[in-house]
Coordinates of C-alpha atoms and ligand atoms in Angstrom, one line a residue:
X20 CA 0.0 0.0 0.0
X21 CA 1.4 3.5 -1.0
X22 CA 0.6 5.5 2.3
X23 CA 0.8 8.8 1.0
X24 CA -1.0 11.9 2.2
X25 CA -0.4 15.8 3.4
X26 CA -0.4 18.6 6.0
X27 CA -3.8 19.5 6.8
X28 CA -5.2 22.5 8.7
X29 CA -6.7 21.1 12.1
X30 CA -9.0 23.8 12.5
X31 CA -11.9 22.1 12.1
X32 CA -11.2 18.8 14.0
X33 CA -10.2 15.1 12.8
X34 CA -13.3 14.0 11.3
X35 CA -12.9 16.9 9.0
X36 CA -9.0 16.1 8.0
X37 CA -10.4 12.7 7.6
X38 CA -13.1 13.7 4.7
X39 CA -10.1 16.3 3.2
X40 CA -7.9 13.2 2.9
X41 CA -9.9 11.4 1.2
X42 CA -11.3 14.1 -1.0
X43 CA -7.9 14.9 -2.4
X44 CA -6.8 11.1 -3.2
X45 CA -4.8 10.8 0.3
X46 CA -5.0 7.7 2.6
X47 CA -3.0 9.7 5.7
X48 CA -2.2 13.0 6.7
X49 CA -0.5 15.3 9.3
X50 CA -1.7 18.2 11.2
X51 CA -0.8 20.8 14.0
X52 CA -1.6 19.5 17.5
X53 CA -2.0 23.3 18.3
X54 CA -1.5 26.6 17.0
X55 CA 2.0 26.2 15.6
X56 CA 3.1 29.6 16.6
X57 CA 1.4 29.5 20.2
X58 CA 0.2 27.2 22.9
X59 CA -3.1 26.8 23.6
X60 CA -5.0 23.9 22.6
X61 CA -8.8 23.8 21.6
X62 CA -10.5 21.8 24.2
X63 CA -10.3 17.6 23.8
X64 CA -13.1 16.7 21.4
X65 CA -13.2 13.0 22.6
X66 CA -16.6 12.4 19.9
X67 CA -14.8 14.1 17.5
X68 CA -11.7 11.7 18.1
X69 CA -14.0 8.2 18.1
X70 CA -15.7 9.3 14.8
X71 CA -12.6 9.8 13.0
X72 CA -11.6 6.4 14.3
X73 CA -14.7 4.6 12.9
X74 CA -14.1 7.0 9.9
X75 CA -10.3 6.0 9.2
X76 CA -11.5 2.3 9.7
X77 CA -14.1 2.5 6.6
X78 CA -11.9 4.8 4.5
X79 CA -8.8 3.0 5.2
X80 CA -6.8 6.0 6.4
X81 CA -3.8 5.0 8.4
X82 CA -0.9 6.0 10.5
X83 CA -2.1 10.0 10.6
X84 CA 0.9 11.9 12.0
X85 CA 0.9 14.8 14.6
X86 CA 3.6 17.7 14.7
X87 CA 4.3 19.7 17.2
X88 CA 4.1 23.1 17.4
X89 CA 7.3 25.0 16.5
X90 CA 7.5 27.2 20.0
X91 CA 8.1 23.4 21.4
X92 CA 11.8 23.8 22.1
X93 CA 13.2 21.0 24.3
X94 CA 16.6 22.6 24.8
X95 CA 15.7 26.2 25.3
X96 CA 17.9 27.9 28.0
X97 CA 15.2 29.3 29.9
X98 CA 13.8 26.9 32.4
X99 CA 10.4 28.2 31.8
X100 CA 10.7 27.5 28.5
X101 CA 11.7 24.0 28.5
X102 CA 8.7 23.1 31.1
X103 CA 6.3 24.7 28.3
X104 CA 7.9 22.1 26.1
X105 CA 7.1 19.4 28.8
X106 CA 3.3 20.2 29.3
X107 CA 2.8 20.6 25.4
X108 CA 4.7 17.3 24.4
X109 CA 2.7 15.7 27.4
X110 CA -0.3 16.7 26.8
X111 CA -0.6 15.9 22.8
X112 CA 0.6 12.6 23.8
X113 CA -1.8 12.0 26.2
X114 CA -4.7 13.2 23.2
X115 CA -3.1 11.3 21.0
X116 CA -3.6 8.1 22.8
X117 CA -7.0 8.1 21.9
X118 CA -6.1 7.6 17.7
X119 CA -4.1 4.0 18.0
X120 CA -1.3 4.2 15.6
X121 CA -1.2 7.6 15.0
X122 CA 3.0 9.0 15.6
X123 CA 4.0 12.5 16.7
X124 CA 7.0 14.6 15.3
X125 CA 8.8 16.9 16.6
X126 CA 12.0 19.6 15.6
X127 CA 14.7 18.3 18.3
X128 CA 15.1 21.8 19.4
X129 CA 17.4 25.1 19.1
X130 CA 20.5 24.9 21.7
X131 CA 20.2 29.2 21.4
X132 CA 24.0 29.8 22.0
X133 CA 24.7 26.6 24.4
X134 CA 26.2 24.7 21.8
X135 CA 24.7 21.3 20.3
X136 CA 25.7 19.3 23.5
X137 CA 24.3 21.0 26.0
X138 CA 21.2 20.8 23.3
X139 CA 21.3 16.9 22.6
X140 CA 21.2 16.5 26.7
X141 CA 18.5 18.8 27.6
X142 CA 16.6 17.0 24.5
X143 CA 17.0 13.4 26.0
X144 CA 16.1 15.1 29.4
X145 CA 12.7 16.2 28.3
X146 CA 12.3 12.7 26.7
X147 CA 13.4 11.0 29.7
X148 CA 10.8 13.1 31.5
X149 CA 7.7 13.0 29.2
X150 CA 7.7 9.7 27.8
X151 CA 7.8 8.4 31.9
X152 CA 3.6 9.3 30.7
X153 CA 3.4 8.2 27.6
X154 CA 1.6 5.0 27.1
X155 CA 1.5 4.1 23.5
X156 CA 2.5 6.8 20.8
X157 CA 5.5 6.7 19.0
X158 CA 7.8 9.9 19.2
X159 CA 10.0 10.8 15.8
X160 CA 12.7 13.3 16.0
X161 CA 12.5 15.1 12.7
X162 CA 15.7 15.5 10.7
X163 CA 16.5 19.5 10.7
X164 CA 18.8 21.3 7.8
X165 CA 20.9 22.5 10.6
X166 CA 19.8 26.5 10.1
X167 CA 20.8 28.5 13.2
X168 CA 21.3 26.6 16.2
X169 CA 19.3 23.7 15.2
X170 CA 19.5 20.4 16.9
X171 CA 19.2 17.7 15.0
X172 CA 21.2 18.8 11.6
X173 CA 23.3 15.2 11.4
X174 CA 22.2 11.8 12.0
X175 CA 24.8 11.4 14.3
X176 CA 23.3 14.2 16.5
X177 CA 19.9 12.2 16.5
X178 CA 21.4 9.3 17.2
X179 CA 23.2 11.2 20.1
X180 CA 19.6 12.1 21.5
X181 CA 18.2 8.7 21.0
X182 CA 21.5 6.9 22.6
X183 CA 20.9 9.4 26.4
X184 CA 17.2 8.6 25.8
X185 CA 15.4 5.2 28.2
X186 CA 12.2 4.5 26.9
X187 CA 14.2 3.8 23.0
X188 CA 11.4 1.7 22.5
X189 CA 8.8 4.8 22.2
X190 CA 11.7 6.6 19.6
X191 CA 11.6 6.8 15.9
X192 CA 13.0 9.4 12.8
X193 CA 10.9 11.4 10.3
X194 CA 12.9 11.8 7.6
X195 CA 12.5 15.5 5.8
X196 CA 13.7 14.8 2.4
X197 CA 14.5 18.8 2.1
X198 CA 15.6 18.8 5.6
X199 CA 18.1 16.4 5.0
X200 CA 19.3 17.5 1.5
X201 CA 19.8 20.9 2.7
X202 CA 21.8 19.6 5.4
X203 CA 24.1 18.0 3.2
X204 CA 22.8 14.5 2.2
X205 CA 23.2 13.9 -0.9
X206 CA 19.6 12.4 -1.4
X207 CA 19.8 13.1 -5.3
X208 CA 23.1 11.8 -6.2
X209 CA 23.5 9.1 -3.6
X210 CA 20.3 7.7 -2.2
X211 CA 21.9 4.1 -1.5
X212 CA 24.8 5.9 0.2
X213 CA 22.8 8.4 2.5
X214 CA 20.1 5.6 3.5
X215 CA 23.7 3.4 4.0
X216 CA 24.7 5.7 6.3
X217 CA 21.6 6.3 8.2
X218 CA 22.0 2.7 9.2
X219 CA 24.8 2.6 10.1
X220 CA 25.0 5.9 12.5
X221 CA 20.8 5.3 13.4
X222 CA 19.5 2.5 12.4
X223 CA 16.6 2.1 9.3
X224 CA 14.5 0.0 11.7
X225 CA 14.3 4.0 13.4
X226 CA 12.9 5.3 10.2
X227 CA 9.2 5.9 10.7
X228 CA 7.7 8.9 8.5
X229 CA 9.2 10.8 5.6
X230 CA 8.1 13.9 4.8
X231 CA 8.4 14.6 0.9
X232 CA 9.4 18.2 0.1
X233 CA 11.0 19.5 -2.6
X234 CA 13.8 22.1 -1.5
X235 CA 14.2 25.7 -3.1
X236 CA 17.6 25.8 -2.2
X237 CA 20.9 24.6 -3.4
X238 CA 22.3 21.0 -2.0
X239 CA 24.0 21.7 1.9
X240 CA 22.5 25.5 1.8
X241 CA 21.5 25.0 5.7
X242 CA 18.1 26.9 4.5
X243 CA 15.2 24.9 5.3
X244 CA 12.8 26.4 2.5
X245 CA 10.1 23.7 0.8
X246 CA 9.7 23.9 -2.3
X247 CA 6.5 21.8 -4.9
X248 CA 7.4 18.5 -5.7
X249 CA 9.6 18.6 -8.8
X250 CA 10.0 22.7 -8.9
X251 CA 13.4 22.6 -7.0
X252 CA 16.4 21.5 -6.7
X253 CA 16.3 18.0 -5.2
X254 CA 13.6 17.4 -8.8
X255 CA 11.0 14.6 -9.8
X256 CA 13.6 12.6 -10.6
X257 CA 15.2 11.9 -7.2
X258 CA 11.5 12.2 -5.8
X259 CA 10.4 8.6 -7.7
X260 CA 13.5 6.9 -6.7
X261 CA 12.7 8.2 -2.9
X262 CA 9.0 6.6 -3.0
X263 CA 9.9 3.5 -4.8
X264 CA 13.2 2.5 -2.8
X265 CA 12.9 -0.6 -1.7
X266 CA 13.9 0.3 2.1
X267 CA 12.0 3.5 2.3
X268 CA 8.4 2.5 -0.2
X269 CA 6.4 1.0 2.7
X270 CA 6.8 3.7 4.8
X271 CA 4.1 6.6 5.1
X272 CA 5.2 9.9 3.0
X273 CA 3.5 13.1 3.8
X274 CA 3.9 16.3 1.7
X275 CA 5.0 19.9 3.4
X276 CA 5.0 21.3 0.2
X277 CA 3.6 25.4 -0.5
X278 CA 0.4 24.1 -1.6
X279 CA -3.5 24.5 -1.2
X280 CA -5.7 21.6 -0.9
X281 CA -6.0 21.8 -4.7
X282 CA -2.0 21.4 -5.3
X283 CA -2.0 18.8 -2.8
X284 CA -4.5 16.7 -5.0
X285 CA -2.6 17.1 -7.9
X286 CA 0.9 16.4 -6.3
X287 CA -1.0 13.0 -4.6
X288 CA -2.2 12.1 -7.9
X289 CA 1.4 12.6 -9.2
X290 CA 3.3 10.9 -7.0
X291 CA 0.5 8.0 -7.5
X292 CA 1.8 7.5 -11.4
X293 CA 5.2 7.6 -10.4
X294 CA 4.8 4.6 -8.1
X295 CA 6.3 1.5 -9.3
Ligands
LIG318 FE1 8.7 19.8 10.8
LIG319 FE1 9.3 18.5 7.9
LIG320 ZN1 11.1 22.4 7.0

């Protein structure tokens, strides 16, 4: 099964990303647990939750990803800070546990100026700390392109967070194909070689989620800026060997790309007749 879907607005509720999924060809999607830019949360819809659940079951929606808001930042020097990071992470666990199978992502953090050790240990402190209450969600460390202080810009610093981390068992990677590219990897010219290496400093049985983005900036540009599926510079061409690898093709792909519901469609039903 090609699990491929994209970043929906969760304005409206799950049962309503559910009926947007399948309206533009999708069969999984992500979403926002929260405002991305703030805090709050709307208030737990628990009917809202159980409908989507029945609903996924009959439309054959699976593994629906959450992301975490960007103001989550789990090695922020300011105490205050990093306990915001705890309650948020906590709590969307804790609503997540009512969707079985569904994963949450998050950006490692920003070490602001305390270098990326200090970063990789206060990361695998909040871990240590919030998965202690987390019962059955599995937690992916997104792959960053390493702009600013980003933690999280080599495999070997997520390996680094995963190694201080106990509960391994709840941890997993989302892969950001322009994350990753922009980072330095060259996914284009040596897909065998960057997925050899992720083995060997990770692990592929980590590798949960990639998220499919083209990138509008050059190859290790440390920019972080996604670009439509075949209109920058990683291309189509790179994009089809990405979703028909044979050690990356079962996994569930979602798109990030500058699109309305409408370009989402169209990009689905691409990537659909590039599938081998
Ligand atoms: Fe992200
Ligand atoms: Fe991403
Ligand atoms: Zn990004």
């Amino acid at each position: 099964m090609f699990k491929i879907g994209c970043h929906l607005s969760s304005s409206k509720g799950y049962v309503a990303m559910g009926k947007e999924a399948v309206k533009i060809g999708a069969n999984t999607f992500q979403f926002f647990t929260r405002n991305p830019r703030g805090g709050a949360a709307k208030p737990l819809d628990e009917q809202d939750m159980a409908a989507y659940v029945e609903f996924a079951k009959e439309h054959e929606l699976v593994t629906i990803l959450a992301h975490a808001p960007y103001t989550l930042n789990a090695s922020a020097a300011k105490e205050d800070l990093r306990e915001f990071a705890f309650e948020v992470m906590k709590d969307d666990l804790y609503r997540l546990s009512f969707i079985p199978g569904s994963m949450y992502n998050f950006h490692p953090g920003s070490h602001v100026k305390q270098g990326a050790e200090v970063g990789i240990q206060l990361i695998s402190d909040h871990l240590n700390k919030v998965l202690e209450h987390n019962v059955n969600t599995t937690v992916l460390l997104e792959t960053m392109a390493g702009k600013g202080s980003e933690v999280g810009r080599s495999f070997e610093e997520i390996q680094a967070i995963i190694e201080k981390t106990e509960r391994k068992d709840m941890l997993g990677v989302c892969l950001d194909t322009c994350h990753v590219y922009d980072a330095g990897y060259d996914i284009v010219g040596n897909l065998d070689g960057v997925l050899k290496e992720f083995d060997r400093v990770i692990g592929l049985d980590r590798l949960k989620a990639i998220h499919l983005n083209d990138s509008k900036n050059p190859f290790a540009s440390h920019k972080d800026r996604h670009e439509k599926i075949g209109e920058g510079s990683i291309g189509l061409e790179a994009v089809k060997a990405i979703i028909n690898h044979p050690l990356l093709r079962d996994l569930p792909f979602y798109l990030e790309t500058p699109n309305e519901l409408e370009g989402y469609a169209k990009e689905i039903a691409l990537l659909k007749e590039c599938r081998e």
